Short mmCIF file of C-alpha atoms in Angstrom, two decimals:
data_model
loop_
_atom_site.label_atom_id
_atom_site.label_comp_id
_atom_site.label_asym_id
_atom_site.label_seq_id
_atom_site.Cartn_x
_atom_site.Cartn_y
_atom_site.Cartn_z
CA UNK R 1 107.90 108.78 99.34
CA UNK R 2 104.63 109.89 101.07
CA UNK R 3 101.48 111.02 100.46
CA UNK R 4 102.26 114.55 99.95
CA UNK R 5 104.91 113.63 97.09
CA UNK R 6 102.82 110.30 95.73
CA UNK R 7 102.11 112.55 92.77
CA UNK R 8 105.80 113.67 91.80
CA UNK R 9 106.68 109.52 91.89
CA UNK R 10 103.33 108.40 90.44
CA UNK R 11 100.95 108.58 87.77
CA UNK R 12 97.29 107.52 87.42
CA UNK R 13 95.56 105.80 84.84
CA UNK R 14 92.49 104.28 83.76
CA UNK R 15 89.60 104.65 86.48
CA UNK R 16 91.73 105.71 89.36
CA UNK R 17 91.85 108.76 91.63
CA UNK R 18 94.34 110.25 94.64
CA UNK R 19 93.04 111.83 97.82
CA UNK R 20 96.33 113.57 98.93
CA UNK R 21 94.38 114.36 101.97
CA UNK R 22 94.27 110.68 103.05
CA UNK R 23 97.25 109.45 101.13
CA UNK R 24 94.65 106.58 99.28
CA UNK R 25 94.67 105.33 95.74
CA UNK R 26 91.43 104.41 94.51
CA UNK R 27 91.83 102.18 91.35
CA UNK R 28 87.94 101.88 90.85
CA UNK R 29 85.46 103.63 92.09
CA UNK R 30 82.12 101.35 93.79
CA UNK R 31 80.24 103.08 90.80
CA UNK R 32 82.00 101.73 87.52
CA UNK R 33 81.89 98.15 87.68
CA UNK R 34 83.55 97.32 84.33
CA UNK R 35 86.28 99.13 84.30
CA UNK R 36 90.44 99.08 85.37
CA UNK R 37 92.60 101.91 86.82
CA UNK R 38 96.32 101.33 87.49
CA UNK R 39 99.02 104.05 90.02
CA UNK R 40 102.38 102.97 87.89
CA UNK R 41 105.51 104.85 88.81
CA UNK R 42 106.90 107.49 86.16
CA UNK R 43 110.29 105.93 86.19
CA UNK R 44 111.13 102.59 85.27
CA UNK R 45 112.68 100.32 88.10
CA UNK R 46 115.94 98.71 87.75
CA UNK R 47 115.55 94.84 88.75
CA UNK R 48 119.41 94.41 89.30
CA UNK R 49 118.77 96.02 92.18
CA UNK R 50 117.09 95.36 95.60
CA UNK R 51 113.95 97.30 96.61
CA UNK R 52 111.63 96.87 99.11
CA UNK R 53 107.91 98.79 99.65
CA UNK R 54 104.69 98.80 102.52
CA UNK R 55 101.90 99.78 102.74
CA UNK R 56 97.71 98.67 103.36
CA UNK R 57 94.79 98.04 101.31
CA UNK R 58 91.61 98.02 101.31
CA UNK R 59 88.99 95.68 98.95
CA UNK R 60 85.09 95.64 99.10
CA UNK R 61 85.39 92.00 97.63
CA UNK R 62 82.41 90.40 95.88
CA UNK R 63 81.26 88.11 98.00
CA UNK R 64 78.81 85.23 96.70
CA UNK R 65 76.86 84.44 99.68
CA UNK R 66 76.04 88.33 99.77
CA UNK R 67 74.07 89.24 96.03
CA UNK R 68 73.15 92.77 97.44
CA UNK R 69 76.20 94.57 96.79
CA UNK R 70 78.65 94.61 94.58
CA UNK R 71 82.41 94.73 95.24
CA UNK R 72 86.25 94.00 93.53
CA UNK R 73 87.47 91.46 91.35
CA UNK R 74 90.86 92.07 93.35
CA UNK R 75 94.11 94.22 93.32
CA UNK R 76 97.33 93.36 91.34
CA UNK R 77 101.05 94.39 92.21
CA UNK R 78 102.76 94.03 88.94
CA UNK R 79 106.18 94.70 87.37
CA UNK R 80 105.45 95.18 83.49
CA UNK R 81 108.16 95.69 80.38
CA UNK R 82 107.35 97.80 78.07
CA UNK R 83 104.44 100.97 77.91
CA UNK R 84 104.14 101.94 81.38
CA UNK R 85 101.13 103.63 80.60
CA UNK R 86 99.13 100.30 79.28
CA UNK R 87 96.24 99.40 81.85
CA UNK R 88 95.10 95.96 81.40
CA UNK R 89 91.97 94.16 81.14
CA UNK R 90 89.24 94.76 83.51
CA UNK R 91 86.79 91.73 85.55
CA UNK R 92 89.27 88.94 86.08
CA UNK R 93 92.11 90.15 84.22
CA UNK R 94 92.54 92.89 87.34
CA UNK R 95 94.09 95.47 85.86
CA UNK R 96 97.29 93.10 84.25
CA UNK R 97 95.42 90.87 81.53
CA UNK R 98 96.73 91.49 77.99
CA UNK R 99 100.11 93.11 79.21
CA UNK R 100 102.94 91.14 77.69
CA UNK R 101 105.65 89.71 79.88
CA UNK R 102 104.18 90.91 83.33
CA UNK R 103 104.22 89.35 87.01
CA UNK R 104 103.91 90.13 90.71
CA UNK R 105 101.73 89.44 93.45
CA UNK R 106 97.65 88.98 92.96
CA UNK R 107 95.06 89.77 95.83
CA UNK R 108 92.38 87.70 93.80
CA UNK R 109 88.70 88.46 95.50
CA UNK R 110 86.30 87.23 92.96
CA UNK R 111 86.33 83.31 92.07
CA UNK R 112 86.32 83.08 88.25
CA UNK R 113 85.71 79.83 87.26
CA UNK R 114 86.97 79.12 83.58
CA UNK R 115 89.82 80.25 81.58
CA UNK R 116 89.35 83.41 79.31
CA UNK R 117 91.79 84.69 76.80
CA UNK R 118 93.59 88.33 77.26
CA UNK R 119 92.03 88.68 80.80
CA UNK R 120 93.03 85.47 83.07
CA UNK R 121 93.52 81.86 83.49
CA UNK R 122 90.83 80.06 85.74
CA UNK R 123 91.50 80.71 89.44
CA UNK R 124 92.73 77.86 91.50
CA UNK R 125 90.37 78.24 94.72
CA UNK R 126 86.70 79.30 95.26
CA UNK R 127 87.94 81.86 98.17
CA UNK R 128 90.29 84.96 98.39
CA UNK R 129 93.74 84.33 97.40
CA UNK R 130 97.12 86.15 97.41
CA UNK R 131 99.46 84.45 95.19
CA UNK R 132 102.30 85.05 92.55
CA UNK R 133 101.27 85.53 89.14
CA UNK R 134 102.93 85.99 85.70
CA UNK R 135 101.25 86.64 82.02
CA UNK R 136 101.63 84.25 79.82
CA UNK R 137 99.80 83.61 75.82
CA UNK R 138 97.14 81.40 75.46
CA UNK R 139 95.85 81.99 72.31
CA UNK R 140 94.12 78.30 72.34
CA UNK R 141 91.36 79.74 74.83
CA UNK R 142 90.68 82.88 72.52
CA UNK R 143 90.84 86.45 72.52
CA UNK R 144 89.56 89.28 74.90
CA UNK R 145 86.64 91.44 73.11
CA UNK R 146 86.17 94.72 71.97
CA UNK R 147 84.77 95.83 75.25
CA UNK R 148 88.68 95.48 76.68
CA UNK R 149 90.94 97.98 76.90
CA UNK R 150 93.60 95.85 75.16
CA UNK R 151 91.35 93.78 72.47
CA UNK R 152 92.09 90.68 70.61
CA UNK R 153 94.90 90.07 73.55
CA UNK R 154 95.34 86.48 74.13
CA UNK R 155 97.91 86.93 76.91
CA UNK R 156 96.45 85.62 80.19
CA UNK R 157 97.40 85.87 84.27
CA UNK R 158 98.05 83.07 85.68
CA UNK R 159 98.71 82.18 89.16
CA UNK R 160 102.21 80.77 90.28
CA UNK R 161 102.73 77.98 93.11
CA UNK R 162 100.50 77.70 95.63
CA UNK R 163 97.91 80.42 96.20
CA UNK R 164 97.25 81.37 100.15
CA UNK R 165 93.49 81.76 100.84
CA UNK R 166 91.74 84.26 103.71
CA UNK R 167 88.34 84.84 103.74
CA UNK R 168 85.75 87.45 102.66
CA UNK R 169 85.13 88.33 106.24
CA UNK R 170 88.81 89.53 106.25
CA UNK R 171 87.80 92.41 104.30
CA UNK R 172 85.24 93.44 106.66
CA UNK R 173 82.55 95.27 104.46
CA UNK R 174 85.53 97.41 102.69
CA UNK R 175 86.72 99.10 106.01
CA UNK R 176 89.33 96.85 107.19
CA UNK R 177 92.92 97.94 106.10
CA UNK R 178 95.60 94.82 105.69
CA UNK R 179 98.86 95.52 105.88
CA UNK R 180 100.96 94.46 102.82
CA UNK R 181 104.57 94.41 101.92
CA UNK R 182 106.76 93.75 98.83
CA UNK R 183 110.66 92.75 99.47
CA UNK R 184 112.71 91.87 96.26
CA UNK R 185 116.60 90.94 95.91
CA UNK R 186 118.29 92.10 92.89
CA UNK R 187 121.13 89.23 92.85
CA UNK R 188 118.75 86.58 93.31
CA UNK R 189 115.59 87.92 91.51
CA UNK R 190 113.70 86.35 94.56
CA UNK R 191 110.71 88.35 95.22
CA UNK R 192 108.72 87.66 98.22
CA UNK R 193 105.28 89.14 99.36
CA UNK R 194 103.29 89.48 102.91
CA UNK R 195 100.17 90.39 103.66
CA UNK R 196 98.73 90.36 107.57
CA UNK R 197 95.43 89.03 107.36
CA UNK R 198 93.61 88.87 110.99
CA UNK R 199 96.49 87.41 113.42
CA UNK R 200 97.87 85.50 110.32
CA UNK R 201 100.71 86.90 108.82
CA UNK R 202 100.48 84.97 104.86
CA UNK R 203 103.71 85.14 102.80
CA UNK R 204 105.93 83.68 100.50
CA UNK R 205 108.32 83.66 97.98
CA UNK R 206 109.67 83.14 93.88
CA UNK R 207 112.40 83.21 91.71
CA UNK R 208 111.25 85.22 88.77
CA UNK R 209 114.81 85.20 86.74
CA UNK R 210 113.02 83.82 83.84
CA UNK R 211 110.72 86.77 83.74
CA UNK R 212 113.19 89.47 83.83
CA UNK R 213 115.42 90.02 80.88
CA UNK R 214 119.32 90.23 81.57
CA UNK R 215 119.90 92.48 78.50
CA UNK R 216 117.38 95.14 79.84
CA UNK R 217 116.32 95.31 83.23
CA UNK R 218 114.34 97.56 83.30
CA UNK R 219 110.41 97.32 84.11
CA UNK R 220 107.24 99.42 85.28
CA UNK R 221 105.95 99.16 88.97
CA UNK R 222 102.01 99.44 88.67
CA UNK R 223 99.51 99.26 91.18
CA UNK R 224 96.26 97.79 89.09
CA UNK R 225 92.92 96.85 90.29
CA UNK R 226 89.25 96.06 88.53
CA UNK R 227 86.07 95.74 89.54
CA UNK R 228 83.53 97.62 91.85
CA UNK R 229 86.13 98.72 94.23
CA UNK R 230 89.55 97.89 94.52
CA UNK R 231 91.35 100.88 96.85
CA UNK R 232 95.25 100.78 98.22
CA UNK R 233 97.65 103.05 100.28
CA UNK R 234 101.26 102.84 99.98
#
């Protein structure tokens, strides 16, 4: 796949856009601020098998120490049963909160500090993060609001092991690209992540057996993002 077949593989959703030109997915554009967009493949993936992917993105994260402009709650890489066509909850639910049974990798760039039903649990650090995630019900916290595009959800991301932090500098002002890759093995269900931050290379790995049904292996590959801007290039 490349950027002059994206299209034929892909479909777009929600507040996102494709420059074929450049070969960039924008899942929100800087001007709609409360909003989610999701790039989800048109085929479902089989998770018997092994699969691997690259790419870069690109955030404009919303930094606290800088109240002049806005910027992205973050960018989500998530494998999702069911509708492929579903695109989560916006703010801190980036793109994945309310969607039933899914989990991937998070590039978290907004530090939400308490737990909100259908969107997302509370987020473990106060910096950028890239971490495992996986939806799970939490129907003591409450449910999302009308303004959602899944309402009355009370299934909530929540962050897996130990998230790795970076810093909002890492971004640059939006025009820094990071390299990211996704590696998966469809014996051991092991999933493992990488992103190149700087001269740091931050990466790790989980066992997501528990998350993928035997019966029915099949799940939905979706790129998701919410916020100001959340922009990626695979």
């Amino acid at each position: 796949m490349n950027q002059d077949n994206f299209l034929k593989y892909f479909e777009l959703a929600g507040a996102s856009s494709y420059d074929a030109k450049t070969g960039i997915v924008t899942l929100i554009p800087r001007t709609n601020s409360k909003d989610s967009g999701i790039a989800y493949l048109k085929s479902n993936m089989d998770m018997s098998k092994s699969f691997s992917m690259a790419g870069a993105i690109q955030v404009i994260p919303s930094d606290p120490n800088d109240q002049t402009r806005g910027g992205g709650d973050g960018m989500t890489f998530a494998f999702r049963p069911g509708d492929p066509t579903k695109v989560g909850n916006f703010g801190q639910g980036i793109g994945v909160g309310g969607i039933e049974g899914a989990f991937g990798t998070v590039i978290d760039t907004y530090y939400n500090n308490w737990n909100q039903g259908g969107r997302s649990l509370m987020d473990p650090v106060h910096s950028p993060y890239i971490s495992f995630f996986k939806n799970i019900d939490k129907s003591g916290i409450g449910k999302s609001d009308s303004t959602d595009r899944i309402p009355n959800s009370t299934i909530s991301k929540s962050v897996i092991g130990t998230p790795q932090a970076f810093r909002y500098s890492d971004f640059g002002k939006g025009e820094i690209w990071l390299p990211f890759s996704i590696s998966y093995d469809g014996n051991t269900k092991e999933m493992t992540y990488s992103l190149t931050v700087g001269d740091k290379i931050l990466t790790s790995t989980n066992n997501f057996s528990t998350e993928i049904p035997t019966a029915d292996p099949y799940m939905n590959f979706a790129m998701a993002g919410a916020g100001d801007l959340a922009a990626g290039s695979m």
